[in-house]
mmCIF file of C-alpha atoms in Angstrom:
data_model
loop_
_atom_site.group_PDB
_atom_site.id
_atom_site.type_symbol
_atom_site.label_atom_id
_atom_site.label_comp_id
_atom_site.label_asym_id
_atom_site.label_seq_id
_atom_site.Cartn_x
_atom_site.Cartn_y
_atom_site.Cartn_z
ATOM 1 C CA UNK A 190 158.183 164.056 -45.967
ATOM 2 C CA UNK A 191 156.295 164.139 -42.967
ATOM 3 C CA UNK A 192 155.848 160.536 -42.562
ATOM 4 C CA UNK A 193 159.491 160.706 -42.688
ATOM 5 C CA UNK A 194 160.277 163.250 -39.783
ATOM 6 C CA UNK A 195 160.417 161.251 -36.745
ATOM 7 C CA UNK A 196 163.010 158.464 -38.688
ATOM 8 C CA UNK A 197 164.989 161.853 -39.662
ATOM 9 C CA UNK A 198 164.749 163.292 -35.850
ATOM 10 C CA UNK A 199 165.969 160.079 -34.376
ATOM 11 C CA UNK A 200 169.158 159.784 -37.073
ATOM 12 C CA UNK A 201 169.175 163.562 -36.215
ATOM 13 C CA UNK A 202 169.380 162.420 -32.158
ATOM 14 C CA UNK A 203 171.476 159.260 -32.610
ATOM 15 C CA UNK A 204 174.190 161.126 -34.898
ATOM 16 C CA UNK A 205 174.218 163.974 -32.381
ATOM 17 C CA UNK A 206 174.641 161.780 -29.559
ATOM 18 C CA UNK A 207 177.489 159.719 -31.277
ATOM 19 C CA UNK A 208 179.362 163.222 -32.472
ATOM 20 C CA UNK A 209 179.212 164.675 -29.131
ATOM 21 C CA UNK A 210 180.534 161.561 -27.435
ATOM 22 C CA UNK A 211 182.891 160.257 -30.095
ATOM 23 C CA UNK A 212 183.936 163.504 -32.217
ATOM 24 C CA UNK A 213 186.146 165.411 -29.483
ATOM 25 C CA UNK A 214 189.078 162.808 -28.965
ATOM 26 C CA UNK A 215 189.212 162.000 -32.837
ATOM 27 C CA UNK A 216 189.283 165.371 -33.746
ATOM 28 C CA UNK A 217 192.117 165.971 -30.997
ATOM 29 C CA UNK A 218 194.605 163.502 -32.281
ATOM 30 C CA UNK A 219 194.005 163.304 -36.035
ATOM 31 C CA UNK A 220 193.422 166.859 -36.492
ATOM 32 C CA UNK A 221 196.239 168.481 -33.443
ATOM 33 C CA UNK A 222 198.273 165.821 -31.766
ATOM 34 C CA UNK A 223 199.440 163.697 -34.357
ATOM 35 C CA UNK A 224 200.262 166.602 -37.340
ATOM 36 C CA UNK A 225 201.829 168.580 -34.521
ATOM 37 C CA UNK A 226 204.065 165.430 -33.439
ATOM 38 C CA UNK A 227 203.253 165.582 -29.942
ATOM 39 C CA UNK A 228 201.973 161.671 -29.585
ATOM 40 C CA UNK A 229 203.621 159.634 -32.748
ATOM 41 C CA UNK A 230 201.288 158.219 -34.851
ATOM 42 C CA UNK A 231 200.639 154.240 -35.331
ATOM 43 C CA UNK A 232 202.711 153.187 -38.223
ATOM 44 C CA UNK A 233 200.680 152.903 -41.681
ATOM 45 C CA UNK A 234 200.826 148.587 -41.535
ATOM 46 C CA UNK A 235 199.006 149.209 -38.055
ATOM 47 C CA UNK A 236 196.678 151.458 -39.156
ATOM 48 C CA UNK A 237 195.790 149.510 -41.909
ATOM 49 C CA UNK A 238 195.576 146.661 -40.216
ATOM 50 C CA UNK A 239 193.384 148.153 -38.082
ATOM 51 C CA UNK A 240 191.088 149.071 -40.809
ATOM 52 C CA UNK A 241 190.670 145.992 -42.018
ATOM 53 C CA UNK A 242 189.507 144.445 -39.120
ATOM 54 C CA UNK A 243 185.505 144.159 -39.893
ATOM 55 C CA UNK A 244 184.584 145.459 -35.979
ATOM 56 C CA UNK A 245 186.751 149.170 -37.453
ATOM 57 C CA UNK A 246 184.890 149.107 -40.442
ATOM 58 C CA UNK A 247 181.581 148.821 -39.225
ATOM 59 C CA UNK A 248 182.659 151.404 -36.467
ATOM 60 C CA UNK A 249 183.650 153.760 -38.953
ATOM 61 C CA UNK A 250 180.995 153.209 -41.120
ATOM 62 C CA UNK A 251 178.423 154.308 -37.913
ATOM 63 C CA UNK A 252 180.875 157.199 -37.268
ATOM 64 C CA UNK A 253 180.463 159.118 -40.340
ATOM 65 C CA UNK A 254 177.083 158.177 -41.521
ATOM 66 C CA UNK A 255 174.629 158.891 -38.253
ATOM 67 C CA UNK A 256 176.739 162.174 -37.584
ATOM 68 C CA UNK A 257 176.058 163.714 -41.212
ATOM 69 C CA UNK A 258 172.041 162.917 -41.010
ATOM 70 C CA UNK A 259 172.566 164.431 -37.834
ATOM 71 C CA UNK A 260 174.226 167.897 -40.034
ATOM 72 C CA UNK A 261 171.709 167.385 -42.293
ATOM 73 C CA UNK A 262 168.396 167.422 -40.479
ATOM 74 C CA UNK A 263 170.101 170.492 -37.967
ATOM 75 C CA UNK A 264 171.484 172.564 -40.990
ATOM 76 C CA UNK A 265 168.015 172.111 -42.574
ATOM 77 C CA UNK A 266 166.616 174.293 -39.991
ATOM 78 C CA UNK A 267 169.414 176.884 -39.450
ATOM 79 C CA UNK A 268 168.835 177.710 -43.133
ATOM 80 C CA UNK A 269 165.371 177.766 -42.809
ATOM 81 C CA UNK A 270 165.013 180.392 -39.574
ATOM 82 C CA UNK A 271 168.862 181.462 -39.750
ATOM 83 C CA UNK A 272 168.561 182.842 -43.332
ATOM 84 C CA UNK A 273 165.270 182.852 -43.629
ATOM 85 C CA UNK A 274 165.160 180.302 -46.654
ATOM 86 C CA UNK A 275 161.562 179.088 -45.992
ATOM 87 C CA UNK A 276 160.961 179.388 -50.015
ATOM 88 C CA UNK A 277 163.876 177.255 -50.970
ATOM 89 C CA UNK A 278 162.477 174.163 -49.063
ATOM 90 C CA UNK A 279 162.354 171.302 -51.718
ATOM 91 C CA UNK A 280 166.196 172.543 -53.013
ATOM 92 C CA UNK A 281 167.073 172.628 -49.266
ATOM 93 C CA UNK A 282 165.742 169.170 -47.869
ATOM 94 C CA UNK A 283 167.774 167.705 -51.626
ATOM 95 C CA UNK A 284 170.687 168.836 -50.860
ATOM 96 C CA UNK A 285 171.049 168.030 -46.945
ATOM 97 C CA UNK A 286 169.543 164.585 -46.527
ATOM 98 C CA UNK A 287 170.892 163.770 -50.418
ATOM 99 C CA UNK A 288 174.401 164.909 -48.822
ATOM 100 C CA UNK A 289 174.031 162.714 -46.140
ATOM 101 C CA UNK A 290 172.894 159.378 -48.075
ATOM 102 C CA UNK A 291 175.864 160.414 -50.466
ATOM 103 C CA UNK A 292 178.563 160.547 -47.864
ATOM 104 C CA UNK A 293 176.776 157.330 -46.968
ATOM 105 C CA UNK A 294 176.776 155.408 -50.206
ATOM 106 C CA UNK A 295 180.705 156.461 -50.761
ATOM 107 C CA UNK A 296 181.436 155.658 -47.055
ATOM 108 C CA UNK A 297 179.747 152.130 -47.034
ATOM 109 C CA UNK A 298 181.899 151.796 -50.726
ATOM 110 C CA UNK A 299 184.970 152.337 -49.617
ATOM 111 C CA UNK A 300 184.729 150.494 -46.303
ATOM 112 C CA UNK A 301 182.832 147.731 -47.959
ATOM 113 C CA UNK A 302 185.731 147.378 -50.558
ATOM 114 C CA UNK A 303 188.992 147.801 -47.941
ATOM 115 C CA UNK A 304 191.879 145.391 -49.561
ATOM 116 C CA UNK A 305 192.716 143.024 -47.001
ATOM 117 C CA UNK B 203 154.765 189.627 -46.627
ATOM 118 C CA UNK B 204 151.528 188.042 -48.799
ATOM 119 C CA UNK B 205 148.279 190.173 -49.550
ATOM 120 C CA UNK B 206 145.537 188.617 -50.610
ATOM 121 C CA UNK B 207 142.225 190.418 -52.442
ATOM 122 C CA UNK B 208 139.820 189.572 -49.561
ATOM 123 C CA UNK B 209 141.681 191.003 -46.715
ATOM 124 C CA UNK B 210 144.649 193.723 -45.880
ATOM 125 C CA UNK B 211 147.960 192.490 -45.319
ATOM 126 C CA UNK B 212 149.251 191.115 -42.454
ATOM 127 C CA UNK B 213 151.465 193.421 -40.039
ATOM 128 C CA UNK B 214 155.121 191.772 -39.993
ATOM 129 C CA UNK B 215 157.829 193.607 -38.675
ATOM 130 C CA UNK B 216 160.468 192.808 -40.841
ATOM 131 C CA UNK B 217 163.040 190.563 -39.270
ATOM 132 C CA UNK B 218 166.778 191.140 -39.908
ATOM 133 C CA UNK B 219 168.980 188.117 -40.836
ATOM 134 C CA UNK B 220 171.160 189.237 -37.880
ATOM 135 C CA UNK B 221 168.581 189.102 -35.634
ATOM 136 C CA UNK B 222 170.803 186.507 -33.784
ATOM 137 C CA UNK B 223 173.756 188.974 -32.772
ATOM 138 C CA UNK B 224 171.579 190.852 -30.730
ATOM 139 C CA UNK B 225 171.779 188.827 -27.788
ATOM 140 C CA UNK B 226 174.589 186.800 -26.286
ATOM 141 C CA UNK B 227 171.913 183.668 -25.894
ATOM 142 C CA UNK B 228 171.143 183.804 -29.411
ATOM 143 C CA UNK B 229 174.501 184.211 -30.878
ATOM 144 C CA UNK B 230 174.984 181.112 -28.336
ATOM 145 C CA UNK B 231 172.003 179.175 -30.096
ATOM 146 C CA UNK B 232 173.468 179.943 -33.710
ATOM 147 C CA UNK B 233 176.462 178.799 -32.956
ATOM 148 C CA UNK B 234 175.259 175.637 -31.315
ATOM 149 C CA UNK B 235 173.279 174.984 -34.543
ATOM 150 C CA UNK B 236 176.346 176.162 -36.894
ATOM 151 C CA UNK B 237 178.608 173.166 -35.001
ATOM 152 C CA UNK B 238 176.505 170.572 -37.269
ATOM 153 C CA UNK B 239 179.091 172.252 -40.106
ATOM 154 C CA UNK B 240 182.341 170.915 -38.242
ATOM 155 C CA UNK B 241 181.078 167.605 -37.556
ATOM 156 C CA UNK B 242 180.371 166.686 -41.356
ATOM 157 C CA UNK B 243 183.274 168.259 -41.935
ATOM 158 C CA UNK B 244 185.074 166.284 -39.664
ATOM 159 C CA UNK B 245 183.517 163.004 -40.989
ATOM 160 C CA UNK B 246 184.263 163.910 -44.118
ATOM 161 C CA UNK B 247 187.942 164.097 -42.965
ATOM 162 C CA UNK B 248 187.103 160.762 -41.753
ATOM 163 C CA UNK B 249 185.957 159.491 -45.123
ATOM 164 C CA UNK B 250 189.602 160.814 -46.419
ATOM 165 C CA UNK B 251 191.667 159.175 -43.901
ATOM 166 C CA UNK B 252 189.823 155.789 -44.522
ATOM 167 C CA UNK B 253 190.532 156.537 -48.615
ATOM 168 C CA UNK B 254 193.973 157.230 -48.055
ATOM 169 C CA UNK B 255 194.670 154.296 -46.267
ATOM 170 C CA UNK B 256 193.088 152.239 -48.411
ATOM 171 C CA UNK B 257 194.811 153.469 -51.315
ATOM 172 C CA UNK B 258 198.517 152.888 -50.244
ATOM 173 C CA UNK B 259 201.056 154.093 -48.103
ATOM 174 C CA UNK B 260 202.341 157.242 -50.731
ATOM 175 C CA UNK B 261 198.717 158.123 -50.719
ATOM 176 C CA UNK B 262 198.536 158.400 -47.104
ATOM 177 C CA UNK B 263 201.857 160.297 -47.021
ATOM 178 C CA UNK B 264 200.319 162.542 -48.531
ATOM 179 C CA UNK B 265 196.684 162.864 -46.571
ATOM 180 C CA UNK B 266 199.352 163.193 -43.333
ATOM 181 C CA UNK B 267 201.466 165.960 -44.926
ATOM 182 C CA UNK B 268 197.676 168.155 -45.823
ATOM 183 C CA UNK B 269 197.134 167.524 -41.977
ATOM 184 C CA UNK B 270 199.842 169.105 -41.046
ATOM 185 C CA UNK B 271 199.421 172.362 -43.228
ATOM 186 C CA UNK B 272 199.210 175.024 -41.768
ATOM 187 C CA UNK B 273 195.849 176.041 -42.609
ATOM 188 C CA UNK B 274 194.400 172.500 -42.307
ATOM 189 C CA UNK B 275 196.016 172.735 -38.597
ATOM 190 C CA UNK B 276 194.011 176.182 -37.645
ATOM 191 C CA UNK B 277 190.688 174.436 -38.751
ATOM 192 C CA UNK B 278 191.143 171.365 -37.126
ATOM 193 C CA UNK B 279 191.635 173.943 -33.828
ATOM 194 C CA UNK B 280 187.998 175.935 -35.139
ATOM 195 C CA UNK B 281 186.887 171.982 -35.747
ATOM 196 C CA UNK B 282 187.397 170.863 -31.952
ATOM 197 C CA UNK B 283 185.967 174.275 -30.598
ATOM 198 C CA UNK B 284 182.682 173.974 -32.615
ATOM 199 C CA UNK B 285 183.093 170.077 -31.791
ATOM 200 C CA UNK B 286 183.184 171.010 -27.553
ATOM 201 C CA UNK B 287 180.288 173.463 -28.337
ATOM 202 C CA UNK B 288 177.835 170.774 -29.292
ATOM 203 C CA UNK B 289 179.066 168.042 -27.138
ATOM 204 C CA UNK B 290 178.616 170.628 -23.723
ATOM 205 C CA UNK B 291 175.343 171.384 -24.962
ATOM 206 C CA UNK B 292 174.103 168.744 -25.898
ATOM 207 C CA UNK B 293 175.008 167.108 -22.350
ATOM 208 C CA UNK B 294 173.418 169.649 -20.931
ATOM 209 C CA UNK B 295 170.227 169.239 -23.257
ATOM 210 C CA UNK B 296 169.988 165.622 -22.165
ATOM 211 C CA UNK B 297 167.804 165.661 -19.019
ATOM 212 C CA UNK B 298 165.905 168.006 -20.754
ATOM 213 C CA UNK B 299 164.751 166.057 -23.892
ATOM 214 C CA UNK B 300 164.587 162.852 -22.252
ATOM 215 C CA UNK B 301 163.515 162.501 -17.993
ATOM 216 C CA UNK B 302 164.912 159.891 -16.664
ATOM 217 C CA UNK B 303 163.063 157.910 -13.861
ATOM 218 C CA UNK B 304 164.799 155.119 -11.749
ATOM 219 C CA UNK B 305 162.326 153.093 -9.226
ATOM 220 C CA UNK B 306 159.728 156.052 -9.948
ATOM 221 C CA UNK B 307 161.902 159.139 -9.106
ATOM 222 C CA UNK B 308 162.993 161.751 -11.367
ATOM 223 C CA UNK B 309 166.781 161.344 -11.527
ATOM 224 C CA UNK B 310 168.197 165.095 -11.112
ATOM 225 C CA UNK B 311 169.519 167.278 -14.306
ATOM 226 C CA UNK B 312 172.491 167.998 -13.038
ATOM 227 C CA UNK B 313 173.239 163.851 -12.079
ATOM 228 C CA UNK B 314 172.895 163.143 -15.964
ATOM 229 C CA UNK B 315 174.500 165.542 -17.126
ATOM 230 C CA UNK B 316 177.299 164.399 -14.629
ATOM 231 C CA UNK B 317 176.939 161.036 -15.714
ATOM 232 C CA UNK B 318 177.261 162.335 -19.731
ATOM 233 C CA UNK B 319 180.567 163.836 -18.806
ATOM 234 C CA UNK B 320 181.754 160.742 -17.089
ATOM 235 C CA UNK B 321 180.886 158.362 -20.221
ATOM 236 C CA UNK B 322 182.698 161.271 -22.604
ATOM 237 C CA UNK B 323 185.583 160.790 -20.391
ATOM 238 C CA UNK B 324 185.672 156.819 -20.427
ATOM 239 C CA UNK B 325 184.617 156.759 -24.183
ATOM 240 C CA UNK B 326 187.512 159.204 -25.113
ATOM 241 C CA UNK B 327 189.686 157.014 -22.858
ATOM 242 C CA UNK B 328 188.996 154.083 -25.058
ATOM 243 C CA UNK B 329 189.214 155.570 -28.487
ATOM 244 C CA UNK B 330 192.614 156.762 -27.752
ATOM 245 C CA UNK B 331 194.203 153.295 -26.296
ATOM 246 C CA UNK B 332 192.924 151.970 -29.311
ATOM 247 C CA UNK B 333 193.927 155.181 -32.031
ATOM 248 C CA UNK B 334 197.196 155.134 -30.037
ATOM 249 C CA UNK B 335 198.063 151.433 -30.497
ATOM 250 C CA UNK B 336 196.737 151.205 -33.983
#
């Protein structure tokens, strides 16, 4: 594990870097503008389209991935010294980093297998 | 709180697991941390969008019609609070994990964090010309 630490504090760096640049303006239209119909929405064909293209997927792929090691290695410690988990270390560093190479396995699936 | 046989047990106070709402700073810095919450949830909204469209347009109907619940709505507005919260501060924690130099001279905090507000506003810029044309 602690050979490991300085590969999970730059994922932790890089995925924190990428969510605080990238996050706000998705978050904005997928999650507010769009639902509350203030800016239309791209039509499904274009938005599939756009999907397909490999540039998107790889985008994507880089988008969710980095940002959940960077969840992962940050939650670690806020369970650690925020609840005072110390104890539950092994069960802890399973299910963060696990979490975050499963959402990376199923994300690389699905954008790996996008019908074109 | 561990004894052993060979010497008397260590004095620690006791530390509540509130101790963070007793100053503004700290509430500040568990909050900060607590943002890392949002952001997987908000790639895993990611990883939904990206299922739904690849599984057809009724499917995606109906990933656009749990958007626009109204409870799905009021956490998306938590989402992008949480989601400001750790992109300020971790603008502001730049300079200070990383000084940069340029021909030998420190280049001043507040210049970075300048210049990570001014590549937040071009990136954003850019995602939404191309979210927006699709």
């Amino acid at each position: 594990m602690h050979k490991l630490t300085p590969l999970l504090w730059l994922l932790f760096s890089a995925g924190g870097t990428l969510a605080a640049f990238l996050y706000p303006v998705h978050v904005v239209l997928l999650g507010l503008v769009f639902p509350l119909g203030l800016l239309e929405a791209p039509s499904f064909e274009a938005q599939r389209a756009l999907l397909a293209h490999p540039l998107t997927r790889l985008y994507l792929f880089v988008f969710v991935s980095l940002p959940l090691f960077h969840w992962a290695h940050r939650f670690r410690y806020t369970l650690y010294d925020g609840l005072q988990l110390k104890h539950l270390t092994p069960l802890i560093v399973v299910f963060c980093y696990g979490g975050a190479l499963v959402g990376t396995a199923f994300c690389g699936y699905l954008l790996w297998t996008v019908p074109r | 709180m561990s004894s052993t046989t060979f010497h008397p047990r260590w004095h620690r106070a006791p530390v509540s697991v509130w101790w963070w709402l007793r100053k503004r700073s700290y509430a500040l810095f568990v909050l900060r941390e607590i943002s890392s919450v949002f952001v997987a949830f908000f790639a895993g909204v990611t990883l939904l969008q990206v299922r739904a469209l690849r599984a057809g347009p009724e499917a995606h109907a109906r990933f656009v019609e749990w958007l626009r619940s109204p409870g799905v709505l009021a956490l998306h507005v938590v989402v992008l609070a949480f989601v400001l919260l750790h992109a300020i501060t971790w603008f502001h924690l730049a300079p200070k994990a990383m000084a940069l130099r340029i021909s030998g001279k420190k280049v001043p905090d507040a210049a970075i964090v300048m210049g990570n507000y001014a590549a937040f506003l071009v990136a954003s810029a850019v995602l939404a010309f191309f979210i927006l044309r699709g």
